[in-house]
PDB file of C-alpha atoms in Angstrom:
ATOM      1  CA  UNK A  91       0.000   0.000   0.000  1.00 53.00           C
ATOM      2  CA  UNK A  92       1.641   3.117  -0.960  1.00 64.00           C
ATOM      3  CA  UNK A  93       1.513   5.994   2.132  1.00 70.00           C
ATOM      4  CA  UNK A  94      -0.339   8.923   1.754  1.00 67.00           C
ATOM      5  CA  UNK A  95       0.533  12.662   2.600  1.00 65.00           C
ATOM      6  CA  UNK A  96      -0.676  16.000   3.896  1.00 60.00           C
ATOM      7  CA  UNK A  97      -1.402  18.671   1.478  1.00 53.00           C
ATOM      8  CA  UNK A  98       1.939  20.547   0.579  1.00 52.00           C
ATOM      9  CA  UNK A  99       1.824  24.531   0.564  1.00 47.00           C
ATOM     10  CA  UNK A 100       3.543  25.438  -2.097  1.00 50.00           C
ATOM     11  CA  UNK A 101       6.242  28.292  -0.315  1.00 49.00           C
ATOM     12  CA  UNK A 102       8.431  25.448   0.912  1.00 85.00           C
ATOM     13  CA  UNK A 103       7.272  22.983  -1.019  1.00 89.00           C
ATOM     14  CA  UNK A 104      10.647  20.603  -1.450  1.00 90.00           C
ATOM     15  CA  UNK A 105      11.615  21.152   2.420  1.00 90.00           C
ATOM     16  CA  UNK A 106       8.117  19.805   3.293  1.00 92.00           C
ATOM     17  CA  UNK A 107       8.008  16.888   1.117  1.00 92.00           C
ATOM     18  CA  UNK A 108      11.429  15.793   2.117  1.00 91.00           C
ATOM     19  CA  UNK A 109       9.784  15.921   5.768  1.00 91.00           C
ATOM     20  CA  UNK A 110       7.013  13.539   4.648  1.00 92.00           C
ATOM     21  CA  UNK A 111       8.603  11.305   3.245  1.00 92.00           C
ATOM     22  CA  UNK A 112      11.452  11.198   6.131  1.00 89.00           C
ATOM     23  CA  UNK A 113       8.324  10.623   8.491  1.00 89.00           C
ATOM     24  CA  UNK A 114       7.290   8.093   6.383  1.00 89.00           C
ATOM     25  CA  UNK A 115      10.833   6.156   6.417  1.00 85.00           C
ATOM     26  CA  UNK A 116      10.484   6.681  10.812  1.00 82.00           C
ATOM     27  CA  UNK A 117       7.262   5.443  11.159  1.00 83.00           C
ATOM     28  CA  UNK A 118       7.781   1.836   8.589  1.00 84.00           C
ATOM     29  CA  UNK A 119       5.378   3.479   6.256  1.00 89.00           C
ATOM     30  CA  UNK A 120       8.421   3.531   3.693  1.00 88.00           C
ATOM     31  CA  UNK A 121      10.980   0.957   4.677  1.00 89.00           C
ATOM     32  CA  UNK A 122      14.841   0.020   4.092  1.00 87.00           C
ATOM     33  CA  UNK A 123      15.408  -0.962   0.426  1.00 88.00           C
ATOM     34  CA  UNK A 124      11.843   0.228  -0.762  1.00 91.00           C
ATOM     35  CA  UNK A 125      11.878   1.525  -4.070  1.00 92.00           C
ATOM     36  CA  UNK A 126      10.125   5.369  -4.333  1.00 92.00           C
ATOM     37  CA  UNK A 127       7.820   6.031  -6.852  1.00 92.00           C
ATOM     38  CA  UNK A 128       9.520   8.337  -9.833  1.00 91.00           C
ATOM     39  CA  UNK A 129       9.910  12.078  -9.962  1.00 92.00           C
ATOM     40  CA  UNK A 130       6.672  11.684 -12.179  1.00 93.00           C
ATOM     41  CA  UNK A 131       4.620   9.779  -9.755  1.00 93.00           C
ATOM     42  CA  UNK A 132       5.868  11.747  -6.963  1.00 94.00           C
ATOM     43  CA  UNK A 133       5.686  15.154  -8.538  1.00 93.00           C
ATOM     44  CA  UNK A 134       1.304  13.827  -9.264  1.00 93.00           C
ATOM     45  CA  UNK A 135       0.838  13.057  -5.725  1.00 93.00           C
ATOM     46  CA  UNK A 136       2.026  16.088  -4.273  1.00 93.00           C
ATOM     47  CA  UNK A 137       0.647  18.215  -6.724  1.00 91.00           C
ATOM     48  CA  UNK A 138       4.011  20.131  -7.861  1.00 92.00           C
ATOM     49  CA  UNK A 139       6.896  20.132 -10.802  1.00 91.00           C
ATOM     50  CA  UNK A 140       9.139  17.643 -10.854  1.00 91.00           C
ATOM     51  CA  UNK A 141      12.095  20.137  -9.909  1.00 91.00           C
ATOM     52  CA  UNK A 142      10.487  20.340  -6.582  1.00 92.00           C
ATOM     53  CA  UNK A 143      10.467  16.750  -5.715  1.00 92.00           C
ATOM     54  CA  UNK A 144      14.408  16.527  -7.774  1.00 92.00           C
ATOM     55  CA  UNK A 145      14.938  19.232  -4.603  1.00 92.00           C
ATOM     56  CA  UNK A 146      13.087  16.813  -2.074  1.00 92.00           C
ATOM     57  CA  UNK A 147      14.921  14.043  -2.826  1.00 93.00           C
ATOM     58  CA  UNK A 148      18.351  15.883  -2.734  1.00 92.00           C
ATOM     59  CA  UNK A 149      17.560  16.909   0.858  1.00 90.00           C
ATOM     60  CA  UNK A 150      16.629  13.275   1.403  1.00 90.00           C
ATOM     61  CA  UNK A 151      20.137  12.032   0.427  1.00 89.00           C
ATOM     62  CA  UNK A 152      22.345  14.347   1.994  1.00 85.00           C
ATOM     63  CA  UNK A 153      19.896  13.420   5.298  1.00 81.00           C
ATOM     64  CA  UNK A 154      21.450   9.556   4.013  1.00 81.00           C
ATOM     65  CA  UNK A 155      17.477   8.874   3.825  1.00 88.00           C
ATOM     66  CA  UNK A 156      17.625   7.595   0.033  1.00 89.00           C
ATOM     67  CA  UNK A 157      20.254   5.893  -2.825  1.00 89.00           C
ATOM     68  CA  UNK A 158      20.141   6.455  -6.117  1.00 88.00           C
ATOM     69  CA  UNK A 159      21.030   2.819  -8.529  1.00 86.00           C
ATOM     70  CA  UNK A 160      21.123   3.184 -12.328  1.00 84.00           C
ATOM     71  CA  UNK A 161      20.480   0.198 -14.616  1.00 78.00           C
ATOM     72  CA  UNK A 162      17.423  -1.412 -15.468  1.00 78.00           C
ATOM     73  CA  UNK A 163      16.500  -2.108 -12.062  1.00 80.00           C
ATOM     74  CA  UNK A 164      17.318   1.266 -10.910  1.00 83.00           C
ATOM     75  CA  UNK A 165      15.372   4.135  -8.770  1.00 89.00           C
ATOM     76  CA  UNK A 166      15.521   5.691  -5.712  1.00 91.00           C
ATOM     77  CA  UNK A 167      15.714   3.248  -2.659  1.00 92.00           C
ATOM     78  CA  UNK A 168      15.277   3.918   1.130  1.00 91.00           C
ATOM     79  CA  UNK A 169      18.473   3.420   3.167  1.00 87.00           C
ATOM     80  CA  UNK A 170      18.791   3.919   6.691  1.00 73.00           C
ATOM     81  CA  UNK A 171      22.077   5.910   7.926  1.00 66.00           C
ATOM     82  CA  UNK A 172      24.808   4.394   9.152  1.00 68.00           C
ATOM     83  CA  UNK A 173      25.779   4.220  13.003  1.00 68.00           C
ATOM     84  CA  UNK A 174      28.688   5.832  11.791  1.00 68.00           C
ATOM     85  CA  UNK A 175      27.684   8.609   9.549  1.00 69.00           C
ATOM     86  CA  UNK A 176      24.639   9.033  12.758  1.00 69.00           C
ATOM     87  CA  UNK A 177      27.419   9.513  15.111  1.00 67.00           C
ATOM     88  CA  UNK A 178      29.826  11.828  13.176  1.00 70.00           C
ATOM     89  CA  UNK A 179      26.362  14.004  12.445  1.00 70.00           C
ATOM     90  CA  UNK A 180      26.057  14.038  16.045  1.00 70.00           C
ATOM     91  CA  UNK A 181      29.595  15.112  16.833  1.00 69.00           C
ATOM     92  CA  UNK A 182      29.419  17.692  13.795  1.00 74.00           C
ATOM     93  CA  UNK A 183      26.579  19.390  15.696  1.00 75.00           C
ATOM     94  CA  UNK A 184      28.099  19.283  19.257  1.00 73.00           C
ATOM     95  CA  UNK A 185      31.345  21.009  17.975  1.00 72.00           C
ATOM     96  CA  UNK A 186      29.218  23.726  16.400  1.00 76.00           C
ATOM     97  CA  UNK A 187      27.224  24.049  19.428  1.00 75.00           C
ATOM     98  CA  UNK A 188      30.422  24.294  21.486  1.00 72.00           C
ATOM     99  CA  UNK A 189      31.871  26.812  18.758  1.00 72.00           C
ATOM    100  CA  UNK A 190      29.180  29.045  19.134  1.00 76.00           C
ATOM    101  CA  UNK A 191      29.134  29.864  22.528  1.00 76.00           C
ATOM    102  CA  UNK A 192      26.067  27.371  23.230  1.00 77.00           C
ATOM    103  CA  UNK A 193      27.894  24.780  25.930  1.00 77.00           C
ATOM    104  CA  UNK A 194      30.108  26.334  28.575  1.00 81.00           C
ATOM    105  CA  UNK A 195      33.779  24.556  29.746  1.00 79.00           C
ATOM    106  CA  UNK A 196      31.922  23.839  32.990  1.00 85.00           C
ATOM    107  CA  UNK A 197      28.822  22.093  31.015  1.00 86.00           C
ATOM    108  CA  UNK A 198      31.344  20.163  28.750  1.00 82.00           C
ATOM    109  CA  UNK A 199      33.467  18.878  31.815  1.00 85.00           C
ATOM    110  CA  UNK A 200      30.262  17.804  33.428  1.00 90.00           C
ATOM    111  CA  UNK A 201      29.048  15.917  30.457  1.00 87.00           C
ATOM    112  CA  UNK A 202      32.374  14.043  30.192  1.00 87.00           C
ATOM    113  CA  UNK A 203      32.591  12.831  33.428  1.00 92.00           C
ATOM    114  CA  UNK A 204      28.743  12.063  33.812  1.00 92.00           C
ATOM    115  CA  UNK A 205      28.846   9.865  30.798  1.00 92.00           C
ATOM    116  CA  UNK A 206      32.239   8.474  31.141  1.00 94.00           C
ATOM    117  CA  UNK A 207      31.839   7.490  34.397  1.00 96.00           C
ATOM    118  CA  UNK A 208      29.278   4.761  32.776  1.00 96.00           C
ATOM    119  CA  UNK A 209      31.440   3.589  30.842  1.00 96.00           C
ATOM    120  CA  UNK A 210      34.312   2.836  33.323  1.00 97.00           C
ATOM    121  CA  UNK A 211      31.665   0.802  35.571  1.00 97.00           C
ATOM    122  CA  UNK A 212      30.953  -1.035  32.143  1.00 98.00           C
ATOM    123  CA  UNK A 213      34.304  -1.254  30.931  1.00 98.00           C
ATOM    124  CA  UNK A 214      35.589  -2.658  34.180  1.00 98.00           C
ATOM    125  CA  UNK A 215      32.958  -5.494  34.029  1.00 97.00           C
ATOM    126  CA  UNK A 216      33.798  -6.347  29.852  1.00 98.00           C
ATOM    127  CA  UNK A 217      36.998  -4.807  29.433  1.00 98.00           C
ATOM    128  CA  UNK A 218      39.412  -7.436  27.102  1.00 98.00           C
ATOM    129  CA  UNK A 219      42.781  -7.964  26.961  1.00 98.00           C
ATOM    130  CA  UNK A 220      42.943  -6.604  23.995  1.00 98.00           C
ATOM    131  CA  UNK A 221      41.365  -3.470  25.014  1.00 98.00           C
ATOM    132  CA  UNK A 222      44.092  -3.094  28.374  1.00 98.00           C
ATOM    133  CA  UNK A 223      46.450  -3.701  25.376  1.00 98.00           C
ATOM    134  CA  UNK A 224      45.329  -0.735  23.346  1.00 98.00           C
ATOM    135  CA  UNK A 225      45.045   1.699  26.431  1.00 98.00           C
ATOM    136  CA  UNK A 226      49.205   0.794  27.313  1.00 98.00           C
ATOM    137  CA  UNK A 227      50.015   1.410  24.399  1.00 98.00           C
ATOM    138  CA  UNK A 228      48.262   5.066  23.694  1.00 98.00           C
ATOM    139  CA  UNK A 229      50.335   5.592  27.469  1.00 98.00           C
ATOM    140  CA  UNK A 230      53.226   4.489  26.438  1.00 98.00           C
ATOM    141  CA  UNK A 231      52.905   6.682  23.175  1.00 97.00           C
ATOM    142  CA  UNK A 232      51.861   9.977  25.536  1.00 97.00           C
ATOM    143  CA  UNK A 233      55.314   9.226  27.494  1.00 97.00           C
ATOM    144  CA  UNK A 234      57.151   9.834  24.192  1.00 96.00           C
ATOM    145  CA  UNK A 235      58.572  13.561  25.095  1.00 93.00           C
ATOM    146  CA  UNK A 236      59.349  14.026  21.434  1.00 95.00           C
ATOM    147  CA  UNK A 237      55.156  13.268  20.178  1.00 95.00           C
ATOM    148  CA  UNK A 238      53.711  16.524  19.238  1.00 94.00           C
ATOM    149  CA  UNK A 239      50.938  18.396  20.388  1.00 92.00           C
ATOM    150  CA  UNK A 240      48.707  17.252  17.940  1.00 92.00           C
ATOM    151  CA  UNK A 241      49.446  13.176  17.982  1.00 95.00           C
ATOM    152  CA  UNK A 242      49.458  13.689  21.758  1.00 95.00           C
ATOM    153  CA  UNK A 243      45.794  15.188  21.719  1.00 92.00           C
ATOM    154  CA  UNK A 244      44.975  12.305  19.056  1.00 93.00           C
ATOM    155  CA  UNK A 245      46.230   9.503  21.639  1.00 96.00           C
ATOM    156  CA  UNK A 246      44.450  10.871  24.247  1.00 94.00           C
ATOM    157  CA  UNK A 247      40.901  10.840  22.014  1.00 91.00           C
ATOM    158  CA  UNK A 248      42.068   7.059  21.008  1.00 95.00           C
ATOM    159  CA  UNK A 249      43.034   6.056  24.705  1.00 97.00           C
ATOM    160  CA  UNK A 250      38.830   7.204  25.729  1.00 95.00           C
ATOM    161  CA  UNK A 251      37.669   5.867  23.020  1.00 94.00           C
ATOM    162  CA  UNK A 252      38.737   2.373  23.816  1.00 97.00           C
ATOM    163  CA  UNK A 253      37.173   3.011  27.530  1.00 97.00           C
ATOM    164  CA  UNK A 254      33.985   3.213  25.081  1.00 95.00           C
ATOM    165  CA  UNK A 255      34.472   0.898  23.180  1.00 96.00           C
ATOM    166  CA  UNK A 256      35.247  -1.509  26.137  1.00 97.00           C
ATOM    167  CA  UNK A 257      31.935  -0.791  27.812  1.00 97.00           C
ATOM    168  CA  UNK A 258      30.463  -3.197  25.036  1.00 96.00           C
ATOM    169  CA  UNK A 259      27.287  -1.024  24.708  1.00 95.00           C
ATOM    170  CA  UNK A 260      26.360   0.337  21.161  1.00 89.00           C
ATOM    171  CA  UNK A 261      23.924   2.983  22.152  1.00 88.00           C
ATOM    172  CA  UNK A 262      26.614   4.580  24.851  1.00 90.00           C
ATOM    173  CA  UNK A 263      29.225   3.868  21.860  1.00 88.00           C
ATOM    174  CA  UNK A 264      26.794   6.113  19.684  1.00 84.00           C
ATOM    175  CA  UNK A 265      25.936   8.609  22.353  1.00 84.00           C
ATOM    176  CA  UNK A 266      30.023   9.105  23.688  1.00 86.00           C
ATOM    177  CA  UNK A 267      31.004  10.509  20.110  1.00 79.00           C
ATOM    178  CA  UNK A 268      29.705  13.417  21.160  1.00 75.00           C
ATOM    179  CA  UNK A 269      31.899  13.362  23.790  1.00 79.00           C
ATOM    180  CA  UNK A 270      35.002  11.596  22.322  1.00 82.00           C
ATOM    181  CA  UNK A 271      34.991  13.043  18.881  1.00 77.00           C
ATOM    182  CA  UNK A 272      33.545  16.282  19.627  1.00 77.00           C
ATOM    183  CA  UNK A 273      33.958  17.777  23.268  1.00 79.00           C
ATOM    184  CA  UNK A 274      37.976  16.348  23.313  1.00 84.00           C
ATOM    185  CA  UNK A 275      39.387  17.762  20.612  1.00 83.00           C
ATOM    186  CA  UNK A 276      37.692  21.055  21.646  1.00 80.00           C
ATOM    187  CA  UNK A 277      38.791  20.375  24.744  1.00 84.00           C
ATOM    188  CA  UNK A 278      42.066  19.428  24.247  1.00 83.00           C
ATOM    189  CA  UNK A 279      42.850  22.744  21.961  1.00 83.00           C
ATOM    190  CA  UNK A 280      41.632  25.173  24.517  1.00 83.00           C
ATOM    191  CA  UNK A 281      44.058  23.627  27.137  1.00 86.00           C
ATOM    192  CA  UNK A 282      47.324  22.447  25.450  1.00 85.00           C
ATOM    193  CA  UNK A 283      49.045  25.266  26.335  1.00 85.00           C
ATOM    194  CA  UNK A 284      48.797  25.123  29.513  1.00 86.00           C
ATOM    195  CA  UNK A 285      48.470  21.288  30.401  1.00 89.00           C
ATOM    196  CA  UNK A 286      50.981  19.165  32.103  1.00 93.00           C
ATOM    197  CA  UNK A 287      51.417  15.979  30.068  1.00 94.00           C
ATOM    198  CA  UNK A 288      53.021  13.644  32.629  1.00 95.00           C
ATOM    199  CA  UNK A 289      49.680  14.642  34.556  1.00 96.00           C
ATOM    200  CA  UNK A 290      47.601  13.337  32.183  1.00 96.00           C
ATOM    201  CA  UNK A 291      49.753  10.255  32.023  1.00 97.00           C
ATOM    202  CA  UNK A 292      49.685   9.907  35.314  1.00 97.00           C
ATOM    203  CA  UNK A 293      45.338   9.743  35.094  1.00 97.00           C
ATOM    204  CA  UNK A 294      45.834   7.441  31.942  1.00 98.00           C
ATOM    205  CA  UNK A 295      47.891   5.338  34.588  1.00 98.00           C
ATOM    206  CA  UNK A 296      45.645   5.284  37.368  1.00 98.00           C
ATOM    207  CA  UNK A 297      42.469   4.442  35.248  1.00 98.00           C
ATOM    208  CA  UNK A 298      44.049   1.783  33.612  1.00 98.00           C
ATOM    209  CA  UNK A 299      44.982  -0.058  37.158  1.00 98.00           C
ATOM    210  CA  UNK A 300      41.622   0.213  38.063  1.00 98.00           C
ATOM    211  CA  UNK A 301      40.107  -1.083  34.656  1.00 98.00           C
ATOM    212  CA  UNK A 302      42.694  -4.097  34.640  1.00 98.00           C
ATOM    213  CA  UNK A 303      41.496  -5.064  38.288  1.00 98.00           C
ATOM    214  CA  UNK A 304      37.927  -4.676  37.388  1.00 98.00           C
ATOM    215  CA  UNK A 305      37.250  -2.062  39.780  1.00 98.00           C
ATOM    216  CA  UNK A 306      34.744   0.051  37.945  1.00 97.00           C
ATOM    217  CA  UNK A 307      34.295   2.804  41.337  1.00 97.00           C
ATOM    218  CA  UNK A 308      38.257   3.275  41.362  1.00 98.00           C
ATOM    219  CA  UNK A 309      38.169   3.644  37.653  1.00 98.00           C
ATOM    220  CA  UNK A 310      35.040   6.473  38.155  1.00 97.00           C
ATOM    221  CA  UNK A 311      37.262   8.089  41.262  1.00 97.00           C
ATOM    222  CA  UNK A 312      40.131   8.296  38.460  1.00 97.00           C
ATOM    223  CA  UNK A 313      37.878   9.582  35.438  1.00 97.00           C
ATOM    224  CA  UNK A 314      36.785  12.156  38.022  1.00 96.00           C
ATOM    225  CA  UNK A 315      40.749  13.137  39.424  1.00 96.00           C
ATOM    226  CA  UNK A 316      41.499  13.488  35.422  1.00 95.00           C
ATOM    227  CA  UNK A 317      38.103  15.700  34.805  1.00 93.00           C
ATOM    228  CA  UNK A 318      39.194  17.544  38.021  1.00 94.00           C
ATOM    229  CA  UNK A 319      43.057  18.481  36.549  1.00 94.00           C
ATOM    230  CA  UNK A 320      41.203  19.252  33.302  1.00 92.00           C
ATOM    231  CA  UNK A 321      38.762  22.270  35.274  1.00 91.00           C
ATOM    232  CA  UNK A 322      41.305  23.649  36.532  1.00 91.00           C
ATOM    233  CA  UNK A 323      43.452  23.803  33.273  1.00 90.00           C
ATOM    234  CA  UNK A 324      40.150  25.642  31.758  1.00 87.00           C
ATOM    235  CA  UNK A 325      40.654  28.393  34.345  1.00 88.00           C
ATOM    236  CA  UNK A 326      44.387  28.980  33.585  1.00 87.00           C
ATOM    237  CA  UNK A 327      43.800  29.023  29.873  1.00 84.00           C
ATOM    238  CA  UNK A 328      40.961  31.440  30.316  1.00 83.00           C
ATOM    239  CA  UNK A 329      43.415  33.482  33.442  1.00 84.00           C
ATOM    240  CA  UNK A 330      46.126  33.472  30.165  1.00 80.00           C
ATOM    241  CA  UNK A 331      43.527  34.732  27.200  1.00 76.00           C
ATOM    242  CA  UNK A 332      42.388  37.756  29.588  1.00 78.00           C
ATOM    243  CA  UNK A 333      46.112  38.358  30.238  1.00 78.00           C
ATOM    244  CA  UNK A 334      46.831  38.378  26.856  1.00 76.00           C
ATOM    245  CA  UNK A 335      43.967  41.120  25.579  1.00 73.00           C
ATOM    246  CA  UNK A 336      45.446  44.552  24.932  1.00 68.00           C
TER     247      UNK A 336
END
């Protein structure tokens, strides 16, 4: 049964016709790998030109809501987003958000350790080898006095993303790129000036122990000691930009 939908006005026309049909592809009216009806068809049961729908259905794949396939047996096919591309949408919008004034150090320290903490019960409980593996050697990396600013900050995103990772739970996974891929790196730029590696180390170190003995409150008490040091660098790096203004 094909769906049916609203009445389109014609101002925004394309914008609300995307919006149908995305509602339509939430709700299992449309599903995964169902072929749309043509411009043609879709252009007669909205009632507009077929550049209107051609501007629908670009909306719809940049949204990673539709495929195009040429050939004989080609159209325009439902596709559901990727984890992936979900989660890197998701960081995209929490670095803007954080760029434009709209989270404050304070809010982004308290989502980190909030959410992390989580994960270090859960990593502690389904933590691998392999993952105590990967987190020595991002530390032993960090120790390297010579590693740059840059690969340093990139170890440090790696070593929290295998905390993550270890928690074996796909929707934190999803929800923690926010967090790892999006409030770190932020983070990490504002205080790099002013941070003390071997400190940071020295947290790596101590959350590590407690992850390796399954101790998922020492490894929250350690998350929280790291989140602590990194406050207090906010402060200095703000104390420094003041000090620097003319």
């Amino acid at each position: 049964m094909e769906p049916s939908y609203g009445q389109i006005v014609t101002t925004s026309a394309a914008s609300q016709i995307a919006d149908q049909l995305q509602q339509a592809i939430m709700d299992g009216r449309l599903k995964v790998d169902e072929r749309l009806p043509t411009e043609e068809e879709l252009a007669a049961q909205f009632g507009v030109s077929r550049p209107t729908v051609r501007e629908a259905l670009k909306r719809l794949a940049a949204r990673h809501l539709i495929r195009s396939r040429r050939g004989p047996t080609g159209g325009t096919f439902v596709t559901g987003p990727s984890p992936e591309e979900l989660a890197t949408s998701l960081g995209t919008s929490v670095t803007l958000l954080v760029a434009t004034g709209g989270v404050s150090l304070e809010e982004m320290a308290t989502a980190r350790l909030e959410m992390e903490a989580v994960c270090c019960r859960l990593a502690a409980q389904n933590r691998t080898e392999a993952h105590l593996s990967a987190l020595e050697a991002e530390i032993a990396l960090q120790r390297t006095a010579s590693l740059s600013d840059q690969d340093f900050c990139a170890s440090d995103v790696r070593f929290h993303r295998t905390i993550v990772d270890a928690a074996g739970n796909a929707l934190l996974r999803f929800l923690m790129n926010a967090v790892v891929e999006a409030l770190m790196p932020v983070s990490n730029m504002i205080i790099f000036r002013v941070r003390d590696r071997k400190e940071i180390v020295a947290h790596h170190e101590t959350l590590l122990a407690a992850l390796r003995d399954r101790d998922g409150e020492a490894a929250v008490t350690a998350l929280g000691g790291l989140v602590r040091y990194i406050r207090a660098q906010y402060e200095k790096a703000e104390e420094a930009r003041k000090a620097a203004r003319p």
